Tab-separated table of C-alpha atoms in Angstrom:
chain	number	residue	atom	x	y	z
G	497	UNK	CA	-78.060	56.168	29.321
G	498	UNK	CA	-79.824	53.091	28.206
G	499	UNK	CA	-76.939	51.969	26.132
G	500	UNK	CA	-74.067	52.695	27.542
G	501	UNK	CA	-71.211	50.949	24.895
G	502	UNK	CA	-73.018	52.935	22.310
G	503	UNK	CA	-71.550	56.004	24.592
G	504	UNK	CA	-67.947	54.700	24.616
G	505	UNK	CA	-68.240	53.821	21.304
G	506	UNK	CA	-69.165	57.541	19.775
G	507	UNK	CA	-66.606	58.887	22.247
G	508	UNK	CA	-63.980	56.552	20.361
G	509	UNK	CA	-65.281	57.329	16.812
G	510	UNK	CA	-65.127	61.247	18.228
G	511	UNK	CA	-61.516	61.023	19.604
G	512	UNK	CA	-60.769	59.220	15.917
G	513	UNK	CA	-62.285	62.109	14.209
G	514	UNK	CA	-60.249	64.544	15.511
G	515	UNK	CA	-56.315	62.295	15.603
G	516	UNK	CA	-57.377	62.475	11.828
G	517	UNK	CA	-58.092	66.024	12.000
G	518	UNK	CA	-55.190	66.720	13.575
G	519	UNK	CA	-52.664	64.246	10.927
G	520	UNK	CA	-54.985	66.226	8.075
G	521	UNK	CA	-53.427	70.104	9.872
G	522	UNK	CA	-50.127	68.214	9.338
G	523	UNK	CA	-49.400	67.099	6.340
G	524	UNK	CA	-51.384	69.860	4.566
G	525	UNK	CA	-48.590	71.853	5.683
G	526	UNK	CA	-50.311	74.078	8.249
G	527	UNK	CA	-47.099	74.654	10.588
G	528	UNK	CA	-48.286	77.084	13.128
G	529	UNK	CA	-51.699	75.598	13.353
G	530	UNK	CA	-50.213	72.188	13.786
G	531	UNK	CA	-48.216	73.224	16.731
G	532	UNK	CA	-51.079	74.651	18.390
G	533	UNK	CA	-53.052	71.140	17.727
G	534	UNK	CA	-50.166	68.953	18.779
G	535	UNK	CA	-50.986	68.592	22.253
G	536	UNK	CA	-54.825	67.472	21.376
G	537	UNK	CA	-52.896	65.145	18.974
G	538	UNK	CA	-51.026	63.565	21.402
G	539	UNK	CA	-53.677	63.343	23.825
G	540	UNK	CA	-56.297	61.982	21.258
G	541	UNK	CA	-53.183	59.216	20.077
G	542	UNK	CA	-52.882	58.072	23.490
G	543	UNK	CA	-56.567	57.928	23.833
G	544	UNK	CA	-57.887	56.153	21.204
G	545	UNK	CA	-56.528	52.283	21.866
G	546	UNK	CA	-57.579	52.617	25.979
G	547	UNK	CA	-61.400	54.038	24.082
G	548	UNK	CA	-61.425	50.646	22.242
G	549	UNK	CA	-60.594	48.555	24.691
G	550	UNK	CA	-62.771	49.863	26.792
G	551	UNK	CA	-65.473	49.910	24.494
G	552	UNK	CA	-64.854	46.092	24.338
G	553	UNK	CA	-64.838	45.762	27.981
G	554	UNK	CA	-68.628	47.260	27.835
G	555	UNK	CA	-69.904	44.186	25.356
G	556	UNK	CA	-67.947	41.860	27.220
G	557	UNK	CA	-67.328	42.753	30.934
G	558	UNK	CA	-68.640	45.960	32.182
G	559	UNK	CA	-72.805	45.917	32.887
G	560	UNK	CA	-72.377	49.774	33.023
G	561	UNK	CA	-69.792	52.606	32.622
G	562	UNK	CA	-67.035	52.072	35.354
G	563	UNK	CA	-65.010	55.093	35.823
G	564	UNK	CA	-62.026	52.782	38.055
G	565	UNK	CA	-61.330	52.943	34.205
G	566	UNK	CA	-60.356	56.409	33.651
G	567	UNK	CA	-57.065	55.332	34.760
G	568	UNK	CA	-56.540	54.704	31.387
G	569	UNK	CA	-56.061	57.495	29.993
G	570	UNK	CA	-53.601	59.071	32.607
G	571	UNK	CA	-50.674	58.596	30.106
G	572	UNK	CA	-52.441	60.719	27.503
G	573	UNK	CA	-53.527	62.996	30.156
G	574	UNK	CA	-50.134	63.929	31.855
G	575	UNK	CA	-48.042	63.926	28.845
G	576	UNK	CA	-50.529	66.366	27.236
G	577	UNK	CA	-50.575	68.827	29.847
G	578	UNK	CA	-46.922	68.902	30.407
G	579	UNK	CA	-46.447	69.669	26.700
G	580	UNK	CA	-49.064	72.140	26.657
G	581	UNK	CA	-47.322	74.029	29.592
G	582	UNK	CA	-43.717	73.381	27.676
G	583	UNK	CA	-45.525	75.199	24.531
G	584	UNK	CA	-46.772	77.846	26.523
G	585	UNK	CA	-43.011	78.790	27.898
G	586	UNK	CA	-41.498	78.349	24.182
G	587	UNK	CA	-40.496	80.557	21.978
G	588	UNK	CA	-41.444	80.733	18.375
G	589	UNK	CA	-38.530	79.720	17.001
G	590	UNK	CA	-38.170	76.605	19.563
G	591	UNK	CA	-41.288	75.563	18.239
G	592	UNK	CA	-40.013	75.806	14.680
G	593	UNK	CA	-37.196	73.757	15.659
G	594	UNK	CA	-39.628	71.099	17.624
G	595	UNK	CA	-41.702	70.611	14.825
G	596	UNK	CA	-38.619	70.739	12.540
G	597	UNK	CA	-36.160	68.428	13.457
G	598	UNK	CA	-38.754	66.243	15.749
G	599	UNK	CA	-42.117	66.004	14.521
G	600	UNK	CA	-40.717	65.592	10.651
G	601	UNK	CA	-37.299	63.844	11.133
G	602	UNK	CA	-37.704	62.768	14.654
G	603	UNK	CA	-33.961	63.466	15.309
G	604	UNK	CA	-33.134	61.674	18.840
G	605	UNK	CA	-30.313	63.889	19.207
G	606	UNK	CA	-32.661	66.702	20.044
G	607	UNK	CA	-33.207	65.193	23.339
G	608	UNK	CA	-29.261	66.585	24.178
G	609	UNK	CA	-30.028	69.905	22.874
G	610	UNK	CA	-30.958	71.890	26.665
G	611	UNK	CA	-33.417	74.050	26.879
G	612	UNK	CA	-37.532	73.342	25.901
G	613	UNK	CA	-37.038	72.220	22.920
G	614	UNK	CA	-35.140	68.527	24.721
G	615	UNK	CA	-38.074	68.954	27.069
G	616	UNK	CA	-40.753	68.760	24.391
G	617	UNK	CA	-38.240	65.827	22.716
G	618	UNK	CA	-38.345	64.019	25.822
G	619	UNK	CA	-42.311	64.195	25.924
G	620	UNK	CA	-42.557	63.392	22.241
G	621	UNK	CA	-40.351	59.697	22.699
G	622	UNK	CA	-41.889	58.820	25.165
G	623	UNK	CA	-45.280	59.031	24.237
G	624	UNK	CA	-43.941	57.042	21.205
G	625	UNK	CA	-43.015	54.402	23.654
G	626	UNK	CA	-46.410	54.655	25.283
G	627	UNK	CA	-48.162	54.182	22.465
G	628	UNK	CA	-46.149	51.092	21.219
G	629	UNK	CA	-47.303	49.343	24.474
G	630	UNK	CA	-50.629	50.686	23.814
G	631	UNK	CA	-51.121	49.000	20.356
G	632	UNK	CA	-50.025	45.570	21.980
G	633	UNK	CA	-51.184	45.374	25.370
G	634	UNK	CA	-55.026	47.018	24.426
G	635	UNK	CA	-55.552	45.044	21.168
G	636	UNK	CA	-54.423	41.690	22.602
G	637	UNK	CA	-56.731	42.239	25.616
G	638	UNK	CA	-59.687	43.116	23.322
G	639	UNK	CA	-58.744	40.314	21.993
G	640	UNK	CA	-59.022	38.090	24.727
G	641	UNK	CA	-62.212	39.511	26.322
G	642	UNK	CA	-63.769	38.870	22.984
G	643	UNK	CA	-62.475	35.102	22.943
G	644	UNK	CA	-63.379	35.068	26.705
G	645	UNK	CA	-66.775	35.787	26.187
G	646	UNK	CA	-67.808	33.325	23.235
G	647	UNK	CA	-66.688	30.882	25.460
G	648	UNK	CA	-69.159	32.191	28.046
G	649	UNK	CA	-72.228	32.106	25.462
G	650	UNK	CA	-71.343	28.753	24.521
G	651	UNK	CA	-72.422	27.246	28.435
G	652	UNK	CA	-75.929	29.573	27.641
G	653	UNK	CA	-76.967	29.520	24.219
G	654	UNK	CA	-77.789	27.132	21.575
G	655	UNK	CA	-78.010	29.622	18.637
G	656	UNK	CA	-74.876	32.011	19.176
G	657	UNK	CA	-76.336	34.400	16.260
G	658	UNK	CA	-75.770	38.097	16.837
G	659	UNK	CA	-74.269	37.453	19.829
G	660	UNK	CA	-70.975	36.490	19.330
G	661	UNK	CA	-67.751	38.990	19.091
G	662	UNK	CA	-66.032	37.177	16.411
G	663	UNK	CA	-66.391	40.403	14.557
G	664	UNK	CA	-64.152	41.670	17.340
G	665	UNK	CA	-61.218	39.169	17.450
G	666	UNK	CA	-61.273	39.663	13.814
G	667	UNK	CA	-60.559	43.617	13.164
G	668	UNK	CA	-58.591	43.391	16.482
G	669	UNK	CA	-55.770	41.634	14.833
G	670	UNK	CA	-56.245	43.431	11.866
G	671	UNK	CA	-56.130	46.738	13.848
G	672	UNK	CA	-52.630	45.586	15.486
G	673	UNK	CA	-51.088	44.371	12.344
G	674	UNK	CA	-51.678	47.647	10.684
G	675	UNK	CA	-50.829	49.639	13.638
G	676	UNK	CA	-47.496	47.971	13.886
G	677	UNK	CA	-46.842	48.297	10.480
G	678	UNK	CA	-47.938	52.219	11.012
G	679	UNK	CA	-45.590	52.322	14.121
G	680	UNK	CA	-42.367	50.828	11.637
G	681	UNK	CA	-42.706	52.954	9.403
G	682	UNK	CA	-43.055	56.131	12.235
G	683	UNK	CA	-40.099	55.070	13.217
G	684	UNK	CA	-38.758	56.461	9.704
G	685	UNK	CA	-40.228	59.792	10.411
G	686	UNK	CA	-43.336	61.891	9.290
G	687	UNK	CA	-40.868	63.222	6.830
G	688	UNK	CA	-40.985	59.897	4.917
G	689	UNK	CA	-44.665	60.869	4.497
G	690	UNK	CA	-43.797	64.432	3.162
G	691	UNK	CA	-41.696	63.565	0.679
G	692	UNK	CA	-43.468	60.659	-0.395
G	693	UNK	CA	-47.428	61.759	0.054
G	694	UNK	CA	-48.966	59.731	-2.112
G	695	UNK	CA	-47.915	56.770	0.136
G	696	UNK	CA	-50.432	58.544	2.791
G	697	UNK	CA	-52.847	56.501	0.990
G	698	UNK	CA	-51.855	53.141	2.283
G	699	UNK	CA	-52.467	53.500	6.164
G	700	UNK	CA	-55.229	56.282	5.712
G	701	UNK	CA	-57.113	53.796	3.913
G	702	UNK	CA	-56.275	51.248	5.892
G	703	UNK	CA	-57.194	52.832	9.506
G	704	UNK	CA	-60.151	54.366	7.637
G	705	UNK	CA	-61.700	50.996	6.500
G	706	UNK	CA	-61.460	49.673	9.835
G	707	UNK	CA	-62.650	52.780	11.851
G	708	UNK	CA	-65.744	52.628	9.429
G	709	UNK	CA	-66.113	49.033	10.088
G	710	UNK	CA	-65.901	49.563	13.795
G	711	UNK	CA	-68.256	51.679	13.418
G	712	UNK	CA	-71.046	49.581	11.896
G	713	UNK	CA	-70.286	46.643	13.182
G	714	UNK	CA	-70.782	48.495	16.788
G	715	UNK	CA	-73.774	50.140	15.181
G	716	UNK	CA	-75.399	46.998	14.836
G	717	UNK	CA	-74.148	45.014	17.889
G	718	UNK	CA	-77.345	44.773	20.172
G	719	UNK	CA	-76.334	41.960	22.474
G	720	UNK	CA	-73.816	42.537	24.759
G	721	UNK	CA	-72.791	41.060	28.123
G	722	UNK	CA	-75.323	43.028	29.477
G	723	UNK	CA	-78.569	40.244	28.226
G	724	UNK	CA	-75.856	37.904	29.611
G	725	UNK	CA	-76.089	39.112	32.946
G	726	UNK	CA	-79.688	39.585	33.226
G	727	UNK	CA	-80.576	36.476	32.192
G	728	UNK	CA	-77.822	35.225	33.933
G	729	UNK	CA	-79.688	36.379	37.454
G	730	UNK	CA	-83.018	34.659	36.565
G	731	UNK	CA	-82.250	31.588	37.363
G	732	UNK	CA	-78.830	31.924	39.533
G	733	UNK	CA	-80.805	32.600	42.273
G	734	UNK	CA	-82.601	28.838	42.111
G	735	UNK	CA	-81.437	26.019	44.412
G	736	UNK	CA	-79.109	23.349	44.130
G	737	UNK	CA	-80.611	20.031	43.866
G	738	UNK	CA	-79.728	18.083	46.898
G	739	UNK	CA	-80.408	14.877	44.176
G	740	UNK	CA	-77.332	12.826	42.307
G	741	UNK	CA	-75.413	14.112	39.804
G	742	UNK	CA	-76.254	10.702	38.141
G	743	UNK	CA	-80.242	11.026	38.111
G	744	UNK	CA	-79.773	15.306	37.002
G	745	UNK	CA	-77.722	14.027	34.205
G	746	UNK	CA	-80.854	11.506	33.855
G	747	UNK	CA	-83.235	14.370	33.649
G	748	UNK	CA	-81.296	16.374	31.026
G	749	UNK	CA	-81.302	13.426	28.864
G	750	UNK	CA	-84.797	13.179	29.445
G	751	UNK	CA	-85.332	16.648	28.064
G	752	UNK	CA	-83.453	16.051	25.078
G	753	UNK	CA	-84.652	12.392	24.283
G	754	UNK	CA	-88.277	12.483	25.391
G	755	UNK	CA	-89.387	15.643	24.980
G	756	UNK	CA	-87.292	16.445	22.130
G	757	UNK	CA	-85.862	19.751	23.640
G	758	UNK	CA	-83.521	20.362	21.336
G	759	UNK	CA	-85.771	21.528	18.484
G	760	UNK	CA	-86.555	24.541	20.183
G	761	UNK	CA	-85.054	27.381	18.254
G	762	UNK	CA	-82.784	29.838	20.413
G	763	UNK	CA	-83.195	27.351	23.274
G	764	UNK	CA	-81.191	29.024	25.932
G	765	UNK	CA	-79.220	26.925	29.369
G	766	UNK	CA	-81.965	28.757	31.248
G	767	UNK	CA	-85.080	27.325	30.082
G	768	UNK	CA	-83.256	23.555	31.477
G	769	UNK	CA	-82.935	25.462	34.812
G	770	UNK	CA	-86.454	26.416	35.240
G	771	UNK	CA	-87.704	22.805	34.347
G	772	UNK	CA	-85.373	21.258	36.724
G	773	UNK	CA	-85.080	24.084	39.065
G	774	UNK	CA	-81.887	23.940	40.147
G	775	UNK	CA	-79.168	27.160	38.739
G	776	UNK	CA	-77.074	27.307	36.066
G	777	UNK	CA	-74.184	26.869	37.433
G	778	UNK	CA	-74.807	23.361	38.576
G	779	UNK	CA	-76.269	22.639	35.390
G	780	UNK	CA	-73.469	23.893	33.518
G	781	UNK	CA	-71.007	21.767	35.056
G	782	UNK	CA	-72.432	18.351	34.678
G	783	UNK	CA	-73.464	19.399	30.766
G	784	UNK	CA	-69.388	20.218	31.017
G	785	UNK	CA	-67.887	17.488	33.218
G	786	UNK	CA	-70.654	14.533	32.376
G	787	UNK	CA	-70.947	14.777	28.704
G	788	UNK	CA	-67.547	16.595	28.084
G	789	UNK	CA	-69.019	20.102	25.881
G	790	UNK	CA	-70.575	22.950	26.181
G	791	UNK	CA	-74.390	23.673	26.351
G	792	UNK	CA	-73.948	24.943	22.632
G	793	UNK	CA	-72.021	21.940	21.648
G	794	UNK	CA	-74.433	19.485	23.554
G	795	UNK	CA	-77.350	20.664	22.084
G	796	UNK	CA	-76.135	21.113	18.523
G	797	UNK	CA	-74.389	17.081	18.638
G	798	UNK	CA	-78.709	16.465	19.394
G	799	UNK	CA	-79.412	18.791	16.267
G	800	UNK	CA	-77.366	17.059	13.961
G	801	UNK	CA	-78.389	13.886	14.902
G	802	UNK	CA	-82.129	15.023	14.454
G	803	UNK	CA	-80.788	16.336	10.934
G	804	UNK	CA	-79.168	13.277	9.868
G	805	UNK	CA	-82.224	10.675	11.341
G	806	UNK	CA	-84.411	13.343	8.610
G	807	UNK	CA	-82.119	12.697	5.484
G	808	UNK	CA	-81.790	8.973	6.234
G	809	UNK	CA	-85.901	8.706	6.395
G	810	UNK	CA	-86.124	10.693	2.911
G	811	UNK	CA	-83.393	9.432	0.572
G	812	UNK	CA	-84.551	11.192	-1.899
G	813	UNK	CA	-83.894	14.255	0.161
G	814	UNK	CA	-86.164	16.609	-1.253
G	815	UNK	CA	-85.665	18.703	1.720
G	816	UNK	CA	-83.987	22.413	1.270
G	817	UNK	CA	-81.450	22.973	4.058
G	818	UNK	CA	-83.605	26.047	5.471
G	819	UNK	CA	-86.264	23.187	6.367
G	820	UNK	CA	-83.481	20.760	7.976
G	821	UNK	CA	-81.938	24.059	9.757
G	822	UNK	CA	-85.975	24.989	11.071
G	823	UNK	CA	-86.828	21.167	12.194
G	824	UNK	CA	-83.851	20.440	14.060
G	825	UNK	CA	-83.941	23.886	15.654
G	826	UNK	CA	-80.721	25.666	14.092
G	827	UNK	CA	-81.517	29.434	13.545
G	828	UNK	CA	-80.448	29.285	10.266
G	829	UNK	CA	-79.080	27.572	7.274
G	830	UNK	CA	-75.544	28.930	8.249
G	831	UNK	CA	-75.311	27.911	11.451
G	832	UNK	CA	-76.733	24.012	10.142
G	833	UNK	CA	-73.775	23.699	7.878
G	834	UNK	CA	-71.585	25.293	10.377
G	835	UNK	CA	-72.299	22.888	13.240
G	836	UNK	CA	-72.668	19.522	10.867
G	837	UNK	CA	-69.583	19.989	9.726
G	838	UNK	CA	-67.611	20.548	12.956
G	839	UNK	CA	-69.581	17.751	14.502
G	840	UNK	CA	-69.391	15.256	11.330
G	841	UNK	CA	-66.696	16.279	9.664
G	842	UNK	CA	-68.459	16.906	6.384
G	843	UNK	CA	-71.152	19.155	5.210
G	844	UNK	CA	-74.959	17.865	5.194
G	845	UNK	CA	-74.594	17.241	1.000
G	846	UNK	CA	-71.724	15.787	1.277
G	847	UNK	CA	-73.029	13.284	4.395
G	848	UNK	CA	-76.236	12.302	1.330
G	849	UNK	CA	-73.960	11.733	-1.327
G	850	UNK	CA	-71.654	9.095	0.969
């Protein structure tokens, strides 16, 4: 497939699909159907946090699908199939009791009761317990991958637009503050739910806004680690200059100075590598150790400056900020006022009024 997190993303938006199908079966009342569903339920609840992490793993990490990670989903797995074999061996009214005094009022003592209705219990708990570590360990990982690799595009990239995964850090913690709050009030019981339904509304809407914005944020995501990589092995594969540190730092400055480098819009860490030819990596490192930033930051501090030296030459300032964004090389007016103001401290009309 030529796009493979769009793959792991439908498969999470699929395995969403039906845990709400599945929750819909339930509270509508639908005993017997329910009970015949509650397997796929707890195999689709166990499923859906490893999906989005892995889904995150494949803008971030993973070039293509790697099926090491199927490990993942073991838990959901093996706790699916022994309660599908439990069902299979119970009787009706064992079931009735399950779904009774478990799946509504999540009675603990059940667990003591003997027979399969403790063994269905026991599997019901503990994917409980499962799924609390899910919610923490999964989420906080997206979230880390996500931080892990903006600080990668920074060291290649000038113009970070489209590219970065802030969206992701974002509806991560979002997603684990609302599934914790979801997992407090579980702890209640799904019988909290029944006799209160109208309070359904609160984390149906809530996992249903984010789902949908999941969705099109993923949707839209084009850039992914994958561009990373690929440009990545362009230029890795040049040498390393057997000249100074010193007279490469020299050179760079050159580039920026002289030739006015800078202004290029969407100038990318690679284009510096082909006009010194020497790789990335060593490139990287004295833009990191010599002038103490990143390639973004080191090229944006140029920007400004470029920005500023325009306003100072036209008082008057009768330029709009889309022209000061275009000239200095920022990809947009956003992005100007973004980087002036982390730079100067100020925004650009602020900086002409003082």
């Amino acid at each position: 497939m030529n796009n493979p997190p769009a793959l792991v993303l439908s498969v999470f938006m699929f395995f969403s699909a039906l845990l709400f199908f599945t929750h819909a079966s339930y509270f509508l009342g639908y005993k017997e159907f329910y009970i015949a569903l509650d397997s796929l339920y707890l195999f689709t609840s166990l499923s859906v946090y490893p999906l989005y992490y892995c889904y995150v793993r494949m803008l971030t990490r993973d070039v293509k699908i790697n099926y090491r990670n199927v490990w993942h989903f073991a838990p959901a797995a093996v706790l699916a199939t022994i309660l599908s074999v439990i069902m299979y061996y119970s009787s009706q009214e064992d079931k009735m009791v399950y779904y009774r005094e478990v799946l509504i009022y999540q009675n603990r003592e059940t667990i003591f009761m003997g027979g399969n209705v403790s063994l269905m219990a026991v599997v019901f708990f503990i994917s409980r317990i499962v799924f609390a570590f899910q919610v923490i360990i999964y989420l906080v990982s997206g979230y880390r991958l996500a931080s892990q690799y903006d600080d990668r595009l920074l060291q290649f990239y000038s113009n970070l637009q489209n590219r970065q995964l802030i969206w992701v850090r974002l509806l991560s913690l979002v997603f684990l503050f609302t599934s914790i709050t979801s997992s407090t009030v579980n702890v209640i019981g799904r019988g909290f739910f029944l006799d209160h339904p109208e309070m359904l509304i609160i984390p149906s809407g809530l996992f249903s806004v984010l789902l949908f914005l999941i969705g099109y944020q993923g949707s839209i995501q084009q850039f992914t680690v994958k561009d990373v990589e690929e440009e990545s092995e362009e230029t890795d594969s040049l040498p390393q200059l057997t000249t100074t540190r010193e007279l490469l730092k020299d050179l760079i400055l050159d580039l920026m100075v002289k030739e006015e480098l800078f202004r290029m819009p969407d100038l990318r860490i690679t284009l510096l590598c082909k006009k010194l030819n020497t790789n990335r990596t060593y490139i990287s490192s004295i833009i990191n150790e010599e002038f103490g930033e990143s390639f973004n930051g080191f090229i944006n501090r140029y920007r400004v400056e470029y920005a500023k030296k325009l306003m100072k030459d036209n008082p008057a300032c009768d330029y709009s900020l889309d022209y000061l964004a275009s000239e200095s090389g920022f990809g947009s007016a956003s992005s100007f006022i973004r980087a002036f103001k982390q730079i100067e401290g100020i925004t650009p009309g602020k900086f002409l009024k003082g």
